[in-house]
Amino acid sequence: MSIVKHRFSLPQGMIPFFFLCITAGCSKDFFKPYSERIIGQWELYDINKVGWGSSRMVYSEGTFQFSADGSFFYTRRSGAKYAGTWRLKKYTVTVTNSEGQQSAEQKHSLLLSATNIEDQQVLADNFDDLNFTSTDRFKAEVSNNFNTVTYKFRRN
């Protein structure tokens, strides 16, 4: 009695072709740096707080316009308009797991600073961790000793 194994194999030239077909329909934003992906108009649509105590939420609703030159415009739902700057910074965090092993993680912070055009009120906040969850969505966190506030944005 013999056992016959059937194996499916592709000619070597077909593998890049299949990879191209699979990725052709996907968004290429995944390959862009965060500083390019954030350009455009975004709406803050959800805020979640986890932990104890109060948190100072500087930006609590409205739309955000990020320009390639680092300028930033924020409009509250009330109509109040702010103009300022944004800056992304990439940094490395060392994480230790429960077994004592360490690994390095790349993170992005987002600094927003804007001034109200009419009354000169200044709004500034530093989001500790920014992550794109899709082409049209990102989340950013602000953490302190007792809680973490997660802000969720979607592209307008």
CSV table of N, CA and C in Angstrom, one decimal:
chain,number,residue,atom,x,y,z
A,1,MET,N,0.8,-1.2,0.0
A,1,MET,CA,0.0,0.0,0.0
A,1,MET,C,0.9,1.2,0.0
A,2,SER,N,0.6,2.1,-0.8
A,2,SER,CA,1.4,3.3,-0.9
A,2,SER,C,0.6,4.6,-0.6
A,3,ILE,N,1.2,5.5,0.0
A,3,ILE,CA,0.6,6.7,0.4
A,3,ILE,C,1.0,7.8,-0.7
A,4,VAL,N,0.1,8.4,-1.3
A,4,VAL,CA,0.4,9.4,-2.3
A,4,VAL,C,0.1,10.7,-1.7
A,5,LYS,N,1.0,11.6,-1.8
A,5,LYS,CA,0.8,13.0,-1.3
A,5,LYS,C,0.7,13.9,-2.5
A,6,HIS,N,-0.3,14.7,-2.4
A,6,HIS,CA,-0.4,15.7,-3.5
A,6,HIS,C,0.0,17.0,-2.9
A,7,ARG,N,0.8,17.7,-3.6
A,7,ARG,CA,1.3,19.0,-3.2
A,7,ARG,C,1.0,20.0,-4.2
A,8,PHE,N,0.4,21.1,-3.8
A,8,PHE,CA,0.1,22.2,-4.7
A,8,PHE,C,1.3,23.2,-4.7
A,9,SER,N,1.8,23.5,-5.8
A,9,SER,CA,3.0,24.4,-5.8
A,9,SER,C,2.7,25.4,-6.9
A,10,LEU,N,3.2,26.6,-6.7
A,10,LEU,CA,3.1,27.7,-7.6
A,10,LEU,C,4.4,27.9,-8.3
A,11,PRO,N,4.4,28.2,-9.5
A,11,PRO,CA,5.7,28.6,-10.1
A,11,PRO,C,6.2,29.8,-9.4
A,12,GLN,N,7.5,29.9,-9.2
A,12,GLN,CA,8.1,31.0,-8.4
A,12,GLN,C,7.7,32.4,-8.9
A,13,GLY,N,7.5,32.6,-10.1
A,13,GLY,CA,7.1,33.9,-10.6
A,13,GLY,C,5.7,34.3,-10.2
A,14,MET,N,4.9,33.4,-9.8
A,14,MET,CA,3.5,33.6,-9.5
A,14,MET,C,3.3,34.3,-8.1
A,15,ILE,N,4.2,34.0,-7.2
A,15,ILE,CA,4.1,34.5,-5.8
A,15,ILE,C,4.1,36.0,-5.8
A,16,PRO,N,5.0,36.7,-6.5
A,16,PRO,CA,4.9,38.2,-6.5
A,16,PRO,C,3.6,38.7,-7.2
A,17,PHE,N,3.1,38.0,-8.2
A,17,PHE,CA,1.9,38.3,-8.8
A,17,PHE,C,0.7,38.3,-7.9
A,18,PHE,N,0.6,37.2,-7.1
A,18,PHE,CA,-0.5,37.1,-6.1
A,18,PHE,C,-0.4,38.1,-5.0
A,19,PHE,N,0.8,38.4,-4.6
A,19,PHE,CA,1.0,39.5,-3.6
A,19,PHE,C,0.5,40.8,-4.1
A,20,LEU,N,0.9,41.1,-5.4
A,20,LEU,CA,0.5,42.3,-6.0
A,20,LEU,C,-1.1,42.4,-6.1
A,21,CYS,N,-1.7,41.3,-6.5
A,21,CYS,CA,-3.2,41.3,-6.6
A,21,CYS,C,-3.8,41.5,-5.3
A,22,ILE,N,-3.3,40.9,-4.2
A,22,ILE,CA,-3.9,41.1,-2.9
A,22,ILE,C,-3.7,42.5,-2.4
A,23,THR,N,-2.5,43.1,-2.6
A,23,THR,CA,-2.3,44.4,-2.0
A,23,THR,C,-2.8,45.5,-2.9
A,24,ALA,N,-3.1,45.3,-4.2
A,24,ALA,CA,-3.6,46.3,-5.1
A,24,ALA,C,-4.9,47.0,-4.6
A,25,GLY,N,-5.8,46.2,-4.0
A,25,GLY,CA,-7.0,46.7,-3.5
A,25,GLY,C,-6.9,47.4,-2.1
A,26,CYS,N,-5.8,47.2,-1.4
A,26,CYS,CA,-5.7,47.7,-0.1
A,26,CYS,C,-5.2,49.2,-0.1
A,27,SER,N,-5.5,49.9,0.9
A,27,SER,CA,-5.1,51.3,1.1
A,27,SER,C,-3.6,51.3,1.3
A,28,LYS,N,-2.9,52.3,0.6
A,28,LYS,CA,-1.5,52.4,0.8
A,28,LYS,C,-1.1,53.3,1.9
A,29,ASP,N,-2.1,53.8,2.6
A,29,ASP,CA,-1.8,54.7,3.8
A,29,ASP,C,-1.1,54.0,4.9
A,30,PHE,N,-1.2,52.7,4.9
A,30,PHE,CA,-0.5,51.9,5.9
A,30,PHE,C,1.0,52.1,5.8
A,31,PHE,N,1.5,52.3,4.6
A,31,PHE,CA,2.9,52.5,4.4
A,31,PHE,C,3.4,53.9,4.6
A,32,LYS,N,2.5,54.9,4.7
A,32,LYS,CA,2.9,56.3,4.9
A,32,LYS,C,3.3,56.5,6.3
A,33,PRO,N,4.2,57.5,6.5
A,33,PRO,CA,4.4,57.9,7.9
A,33,PRO,C,3.2,58.6,8.6
A,34,TYR,N,3.1,58.6,9.9
A,34,TYR,CA,2.0,59.2,10.6
A,34,TYR,C,1.9,60.7,10.2
A,35,SER,N,3.0,61.3,10.0
A,35,SER,CA,3.0,62.8,9.7
A,35,SER,C,2.2,63.1,8.4
A,36,GLU,N,2.2,62.1,7.5
A,36,GLU,CA,1.4,62.3,6.2
A,36,GLU,C,0.0,61.7,6.4
A,37,ARG,N,-0.2,60.7,7.2
A,37,ARG,CA,-1.5,60.1,7.3
A,37,ARG,C,-2.5,61.0,8.1
A,38,ILE,N,-2.0,61.9,8.9
A,38,ILE,CA,-2.8,62.7,9.8
A,38,ILE,C,-3.4,64.0,9.0
A,39,ILE,N,-2.7,64.3,7.9
A,39,ILE,CA,-3.1,65.5,7.1
A,39,ILE,C,-4.6,65.3,6.7
A,40,GLY,N,-5.4,66.4,6.9
A,40,GLY,CA,-6.8,66.4,6.5
A,40,GLY,C,-7.7,66.8,7.7
A,41,GLN,N,-9.0,66.6,7.4
A,41,GLN,CA,-10.0,67.1,8.4
A,41,GLN,C,-10.5,65.8,9.2
A,42,TRP,N,-10.6,66.0,10.5
A,42,TRP,CA,-11.0,64.9,11.4
A,42,TRP,C,-12.0,65.4,12.4
A,43,GLU,N,-12.9,64.5,12.8
A,43,GLU,CA,-13.9,64.8,13.8
A,43,GLU,C,-13.6,63.9,15.0
A,44,LEU,N,-13.6,64.5,16.2
A,44,LEU,CA,-13.5,63.8,17.5
A,44,LEU,C,-14.9,63.3,17.8
A,45,TYR,N,-15.1,61.9,17.7
A,45,TYR,CA,-16.4,61.4,17.8
A,45,TYR,C,-16.7,60.6,19.1
A,46,ASP,N,-15.6,60.3,19.9
A,46,ASP,CA,-15.8,59.5,21.1
A,46,ASP,C,-14.6,59.7,22.1
A,47,ILE,N,-15.0,59.8,23.4
A,47,ILE,CA,-14.0,59.9,24.4
A,47,ILE,C,-14.3,58.9,25.5
A,48,ASN,N,-13.3,58.1,25.9
A,48,ASN,CA,-13.5,57.1,27.0
A,48,ASN,C,-12.4,57.3,28.0
A,49,LYS,N,-12.9,57.3,29.3
A,49,LYS,CA,-12.0,57.4,30.4
A,49,LYS,C,-12.0,56.2,31.3
A,50,VAL,N,-10.8,55.7,31.6
A,50,VAL,CA,-10.6,54.5,32.4
A,50,VAL,C,-9.7,54.9,33.6
A,51,GLY,N,-10.2,54.6,34.8
A,51,GLY,CA,-9.4,54.9,36.0
A,51,GLY,C,-10.1,55.8,37.0
A,52,TRP,N,-9.4,56.2,38.0
A,52,TRP,CA,-9.9,57.0,39.1
A,52,TRP,C,-9.6,58.5,38.9
A,53,GLY,N,-10.5,59.3,39.5
A,53,GLY,CA,-10.3,60.7,39.6
A,53,GLY,C,-10.7,61.5,38.3
A,54,SER,N,-10.5,62.8,38.3
A,54,SER,CA,-10.9,63.6,37.2
A,54,SER,C,-9.8,63.8,36.2
A,55,SER,N,-10.2,64.1,35.0
A,55,SER,CA,-9.2,64.4,33.9
A,55,SER,C,-9.5,65.7,33.3
A,56,ARG,N,-8.5,66.4,32.9
A,56,ARG,CA,-8.7,67.7,32.2
A,56,ARG,C,-8.8,67.4,30.7
A,57,MET,N,-9.9,67.6,30.1
A,57,MET,CA,-10.1,67.3,28.7
A,57,MET,C,-10.1,68.7,28.0
A,58,VAL,N,-9.0,69.0,27.4
A,58,VAL,CA,-8.9,70.3,26.7
A,58,VAL,C,-9.7,70.3,25.4
A,59,TYR,N,-9.6,69.2,24.6
A,59,TYR,CA,-10.4,69.1,23.4
A,59,TYR,C,-11.5,68.0,23.6
A,60,SER,N,-12.7,68.5,23.6
A,60,SER,CA,-13.8,67.5,24.0
A,60,SER,C,-14.8,67.3,22.9
A,61,GLU,N,-14.7,68.0,21.8
A,61,GLU,CA,-15.6,67.8,20.7
A,61,GLU,C,-15.2,68.7,19.6
A,62,GLY,N,-15.7,68.5,18.4
A,62,GLY,CA,-15.5,69.4,17.3
A,62,GLY,C,-14.7,68.7,16.1
A,63,THR,N,-14.2,69.6,15.2
A,63,THR,CA,-13.4,69.2,14.1
A,63,THR,C,-12.0,69.7,14.1
A,64,PHE,N,-11.1,68.9,13.6
A,64,PHE,CA,-9.7,69.3,13.6
A,64,PHE,C,-9.1,69.2,12.1
A,65,GLN,N,-8.4,70.2,11.7
A,65,GLN,CA,-7.8,70.3,10.4
A,65,GLN,C,-6.3,70.3,10.5
A,66,PHE,N,-5.6,69.3,10.1
A,66,PHE,CA,-4.2,69.2,10.2
A,66,PHE,C,-3.6,69.5,8.8
A,67,SER,N,-2.7,70.4,8.6
A,67,SER,CA,-2.1,70.8,7.4
A,67,SER,C,-0.7,70.3,7.3
A,68,ALA,N,-0.1,70.1,6.2
A,68,ALA,CA,1.2,69.5,6.0
A,68,ALA,C,2.3,70.5,6.5
A,69,ASP,N,2.0,71.8,6.6
A,69,ASP,CA,3.0,72.7,7.1
A,69,ASP,C,3.1,72.8,8.6
A,70,GLY,N,2.3,72.0,9.3
A,70,GLY,CA,2.3,72.0,10.8
A,70,GLY,C,1.2,72.9,11.4
A,71,SER,N,0.4,73.5,10.5
A,71,SER,CA,-0.6,74.4,11.1
A,71,SER,C,-1.8,73.5,11.4
A,72,PHE,N,-2.7,74.0,12.3
A,72,PHE,CA,-3.8,73.2,12.9
A,72,PHE,C,-4.9,74.2,13.1
A,73,PHE,N,-6.1,73.7,12.7
A,73,PHE,CA,-7.3,74.5,13.0
A,73,PHE,C,-8.3,73.6,13.7
A,74,TYR,N,-8.9,74.2,14.8
A,74,TYR,CA,-9.9,73.4,15.6
A,74,TYR,C,-11.2,74.3,15.7
A,75,THR,N,-12.3,73.6,15.4
A,75,THR,CA,-13.6,74.3,15.5
A,75,THR,C,-14.5,73.5,16.4
A,76,ARG,N,-14.9,74.2,17.5
A,76,ARG,CA,-15.9,73.5,18.5
A,76,ARG,C,-17.3,73.5,17.8
A,77,ARG,N,-18.1,72.6,18.3
A,77,ARG,CA,-19.5,72.5,17.8
A,77,ARG,C,-20.2,73.9,18.0
A,78,SER,N,-19.8,74.6,19.0
A,78,SER,CA,-20.4,75.9,19.3
A,78,SER,C,-20.1,77.0,18.2
A,79,GLY,N,-19.0,76.7,17.4
A,79,GLY,CA,-18.6,77.6,16.4
A,79,GLY,C,-17.3,78.3,16.7
A,80,ALA,N,-16.8,78.2,17.9
A,80,ALA,CA,-15.6,78.9,18.3
A,80,ALA,C,-14.4,78.3,17.5
A,81,LYS,N,-13.6,79.2,17.0
A,81,LYS,CA,-12.5,78.7,16.1
A,81,LYS,C,-11.1,79.0,16.7
A,82,TYR,N,-10.3,78.1,16.6
A,82,TYR,CA,-8.9,78.1,17.1
A,82,TYR,C,-7.9,77.8,16.0
A,83,ALA,N,-6.8,78.5,16.0
A,83,ALA,CA,-5.7,78.3,15.1
A,83,ALA,C,-4.4,78.1,15.9
A,84,GLY,N,-3.6,77.1,15.4
A,84,GLY,CA,-2.3,76.8,16.1
A,84,GLY,C,-1.4,75.9,15.3
A,85,THR,N,-0.7,75.1,16.0
A,85,THR,CA,0.2,74.2,15.4
A,85,THR,C,0.1,72.8,16.0
A,86,TRP,N,0.6,71.8,15.2
A,86,TRP,CA,0.6,70.4,15.7
A,86,TRP,C,2.0,69.9,15.4
A,87,ARG,N,2.4,68.9,16.2
A,87,ARG,CA,3.7,68.2,16.0
A,87,ARG,C,3.6,66.8,16.5
A,88,LEU,N,4.1,65.9,15.7
A,88,LEU,CA,4.2,64.5,16.0
A,88,LEU,C,5.6,64.2,16.4
A,89,LYS,N,5.7,63.3,17.4
A,89,LYS,CA,7.1,62.9,17.8
A,89,LYS,C,7.1,61.4,18.0
A,90,LYS,N,8.1,60.7,17.5
A,90,LYS,CA,8.2,59.3,17.6
A,90,LYS,C,9.2,59.0,18.7
A,91,TYR,N,8.8,58.0,19.6
A,91,TYR,CA,9.7,57.7,20.7
A,91,TYR,C,9.6,56.2,21.0
A,92,THR,N,10.6,55.7,21.8
A,92,THR,CA,10.6,54.3,22.1
A,92,THR,C,10.4,54.1,23.6
A,93,VAL,N,9.6,53.1,23.9
A,93,VAL,CA,9.3,52.8,25.3
A,93,VAL,C,9.7,51.4,25.6
A,94,THR,N,10.4,51.1,26.7
A,94,THR,CA,10.8,49.8,27.1
A,94,THR,C,9.7,49.2,28.0
A,95,VAL,N,9.2,48.0,27.6
A,95,VAL,CA,8.2,47.3,28.3
A,95,VAL,C,8.7,46.0,28.9
A,96,THR,N,8.4,45.8,30.1
A,96,THR,CA,8.8,44.6,30.8
A,96,THR,C,7.6,43.7,31.0
A,97,ASN,N,7.6,42.4,30.6
A,97,ASN,CA,6.5,41.5,30.7
A,97,ASN,C,6.5,40.9,32.1
A,98,SER,N,5.6,40.0,32.4
A,98,SER,CA,5.4,39.4,33.7
A,98,SER,C,6.6,38.5,34.0
A,99,GLU,N,7.3,38.0,33.0
A,99,GLU,CA,8.5,37.2,33.2
A,99,GLU,C,9.8,37.9,33.3
A,100,GLY,N,9.7,39.2,33.3
A,100,GLY,CA,10.9,40.1,33.4
A,100,GLY,C,11.6,40.4,32.1
A,101,GLN,N,11.1,39.9,31.0
A,101,GLN,CA,11.7,40.1,29.7
A,101,GLN,C,11.4,41.5,29.2
A,102,GLN,N,12.3,42.2,28.7
A,102,GLN,CA,12.1,43.6,28.2
A,102,GLN,C,12.0,43.6,26.6
A,103,SER,N,11.2,44.5,26.1
A,103,SER,CA,11.1,44.7,24.7
A,103,SER,C,10.9,46.2,24.4
A,104,ALA,N,11.3,46.6,23.3
A,104,ALA,CA,11.1,48.1,22.9
A,104,ALA,C,9.9,48.2,22.0
A,105,GLU,N,9.1,49.2,22.3
A,105,GLU,CA,7.9,49.5,21.5
A,105,GLU,C,8.0,51.0,20.9
A,106,GLN,N,7.7,51.2,19.7
A,106,GLN,CA,7.7,52.5,19.1
A,106,GLN,C,6.3,53.1,19.3
A,107,LYS,N,6.3,54.3,19.7
A,107,LYS,CA,5.1,55.1,20.0
A,107,LYS,C,5.2,56.4,19.3
A,108,HIS,N,4.0,57.1,19.2
A,108,HIS,CA,3.9,58.4,18.6
A,108,HIS,C,3.1,59.3,19.6
A,109,SER,N,3.6,60.5,19.8
A,109,SER,CA,2.9,61.5,20.6
A,109,SER,C,2.5,62.6,19.7
A,110,LEU,N,1.4,63.2,20.0
A,110,LEU,CA,0.8,64.3,19.3
A,110,LEU,C,0.6,65.5,20.2
A,111,LEU,N,1.3,66.6,19.9
A,111,LEU,CA,1.2,67.9,20.6
A,111,LEU,C,0.3,68.9,19.8
A,112,LEU,N,-0.7,69.3,20.4
A,112,LEU,CA,-1.6,70.3,19.8
A,112,LEU,C,-1.6,71.6,20.6
A,113,SER,N,-1.5,72.7,20.0
A,113,SER,CA,-1.6,74.0,20.7
A,113,SER,C,-2.3,75.0,19.7
A,114,ALA,N,-3.4,75.5,20.3
A,114,ALA,CA,-4.2,76.4,19.4
A,114,ALA,C,-4.7,77.6,20.3
A,115,THR,N,-4.9,78.7,19.6
A,115,THR,CA,-5.4,80.0,20.2
A,115,THR,C,-6.7,80.4,19.6
A,116,ASN,N,-7.7,80.7,20.5
A,116,ASN,CA,-9.0,81.2,20.0
A,116,ASN,C,-8.8,82.5,19.2
A,117,ILE,N,-9.4,82.6,18.1
A,117,ILE,CA,-9.2,83.8,17.2
A,117,ILE,C,-9.8,85.0,17.8
A,118,GLU,N,-11.0,84.9,18.6
A,118,GLU,CA,-11.7,86.0,19.1
A,118,GLU,C,-11.2,86.5,20.5
A,119,ASP,N,-11.1,85.5,21.5
A,119,ASP,CA,-10.8,85.9,22.8
A,119,ASP,C,-9.3,85.5,23.3
A,120,GLN,N,-8.5,85.0,22.4
A,120,GLN,CA,-7.1,84.6,22.7
A,120,GLN,C,-7.0,83.5,23.7
A,121,GLN,N,-8.0,82.7,24.0
A,121,GLN,CA,-7.9,81.6,24.9
A,121,GLN,C,-7.0,80.5,24.2
A,122,VAL,N,-6.1,80.0,25.0
A,122,VAL,CA,-5.1,79.0,24.5
A,122,VAL,C,-5.5,77.6,25.0
A,123,LEU,N,-5.5,76.7,24.0
A,123,LEU,CA,-5.7,75.3,24.3
A,123,LEU,C,-4.5,74.5,23.9
A,124,ALA,N,-3.9,73.7,24.8
A,124,ALA,CA,-2.8,72.9,24.5
A,124,ALA,C,-2.9,71.5,25.2
A,125,ASP,N,-2.5,70.5,24.5
A,125,ASP,CA,-2.5,69.1,25.1
A,125,ASP,C,-1.5,68.3,24.4
A,126,ASN,N,-1.0,67.3,25.1
A,126,ASN,CA,0.0,66.3,24.5
A,126,ASN,C,-0.7,64.9,24.6
A,127,PHE,N,-1.0,64.3,23.5
A,127,PHE,CA,-1.5,63.0,23.5
A,127,PHE,C,-0.3,62.0,23.5
A,128,ASP,N,-0.2,61.2,24.6
A,128,ASP,CA,0.9,60.3,24.8
A,128,ASP,C,1.1,59.3,23.7
A,129,ASP,N,0.0,58.7,23.2
A,129,ASP,CA,0.1,57.6,22.3
A,129,ASP,C,-1.0,57.8,21.3
A,130,LEU,N,-0.5,57.8,20.0
A,130,LEU,CA,-1.4,57.9,18.9
A,130,LEU,C,-1.2,56.7,18.0
A,131,ASN,N,-2.4,56.1,17.6
A,131,ASN,CA,-2.4,54.9,16.7
A,131,ASN,C,-3.5,55.0,15.7
A,132,PHE,N,-3.1,54.8,14.4
A,132,PHE,CA,-4.1,54.7,13.4
A,132,PHE,C,-4.7,53.3,13.4
A,133,THR,N,-6.0,53.3,13.5
A,133,THR,CA,-6.7,52.0,13.6
A,133,THR,C,-7.3,51.6,12.2
A,134,SER,N,-7.3,52.6,11.3
A,134,SER,CA,-7.6,52.3,9.9
A,134,SER,C,-7.2,53.6,9.1
A,135,THR,N,-7.5,53.6,7.8
A,135,THR,CA,-7.2,54.7,7.0
A,135,THR,C,-7.9,56.0,7.5
A,136,ASP,N,-9.1,55.8,7.9
A,136,ASP,CA,-10.0,56.9,8.3
A,136,ASP,C,-10.3,57.1,9.8
A,137,ARG,N,-9.5,56.4,10.6
A,137,ARG,CA,-9.7,56.5,12.0
A,137,ARG,C,-8.3,56.4,12.8
A,138,PHE,N,-8.2,57.2,13.9
A,138,PHE,CA,-7.1,57.0,14.8
A,138,PHE,C,-7.6,57.3,16.2
A,139,LYS,N,-6.8,56.8,17.1
A,139,LYS,CA,-7.1,57.1,18.5
A,139,LYS,C,-5.9,57.6,19.2
A,140,ALA,N,-6.1,58.4,20.2
A,140,ALA,CA,-4.9,59.1,20.9
A,140,ALA,C,-5.3,59.0,22.4
A,141,GLU,N,-4.3,58.8,23.2
A,141,GLU,CA,-4.5,58.7,24.6
A,141,GLU,C,-3.7,59.8,25.4
A,142,VAL,N,-4.3,60.2,26.5
A,142,VAL,CA,-3.7,61.0,27.5
A,142,VAL,C,-3.7,60.3,28.8
A,143,SER,N,-2.6,60.0,29.4
A,143,SER,CA,-2.5,59.3,30.7
A,143,SER,C,-1.9,60.1,31.8
A,144,ASN,N,-2.4,59.9,33.0
A,144,ASN,CA,-1.8,60.5,34.2
A,144,ASN,C,-1.7,59.3,35.2
A,145,ASN,N,-1.3,59.6,36.4
A,145,ASN,CA,-1.1,58.6,37.4
A,145,ASN,C,-2.3,57.7,37.7
A,146,PHE,N,-3.5,58.3,37.5
A,146,PHE,CA,-4.7,57.6,38.0
A,146,PHE,C,-5.6,57.1,36.9
A,147,ASN,N,-5.5,57.7,35.7
A,147,ASN,CA,-6.5,57.3,34.6
A,147,ASN,C,-5.9,57.6,33.2
A,148,THR,N,-6.6,57.0,32.3
A,148,THR,CA,-6.2,57.2,30.9
A,148,THR,C,-7.5,57.6,30.1
A,149,VAL,N,-7.4,58.6,29.3
A,149,VAL,CA,-8.5,59.1,28.5
A,149,VAL,C,-8.1,58.8,27.0
A,150,THR,N,-9.0,58.1,26.3
A,150,THR,CA,-8.8,57.7,24.9
A,150,THR,C,-9.7,58.5,24.1
A,151,TYR,N,-9.2,59.2,23.1
A,151,TYR,CA,-9.9,60.1,22.2
A,151,TYR,C,-9.9,59.3,20.8
A,152,LYS,N,-11.1,59.3,20.2
A,152,LYS,CA,-11.2,58.6,18.9
A,152,LYS,C,-11.7,59.6,17.9
A,153,PHE,N,-10.9,59.6,16.8
A,153,PHE,CA,-11.1,60.5,15.6
A,153,PHE,C,-11.5,59.7,14.4
A,154,ARG,N,-12.3,60.4,13.5
A,154,ARG,CA,-12.6,59.8,12.2
A,154,ARG,C,-12.5,60.9,11.2
A,155,ARG,N,-12.0,60.5,10.0
A,155,ARG,CA,-11.8,61.5,8.9
A,155,ARG,C,-13.2,62.0,8.4
A,156,ASN,N,-13.3,63.3,8.2
A,156,ASN,CA,-14.5,63.9,7.6
A,156,ASN,C,-14.4,63.9,6.1
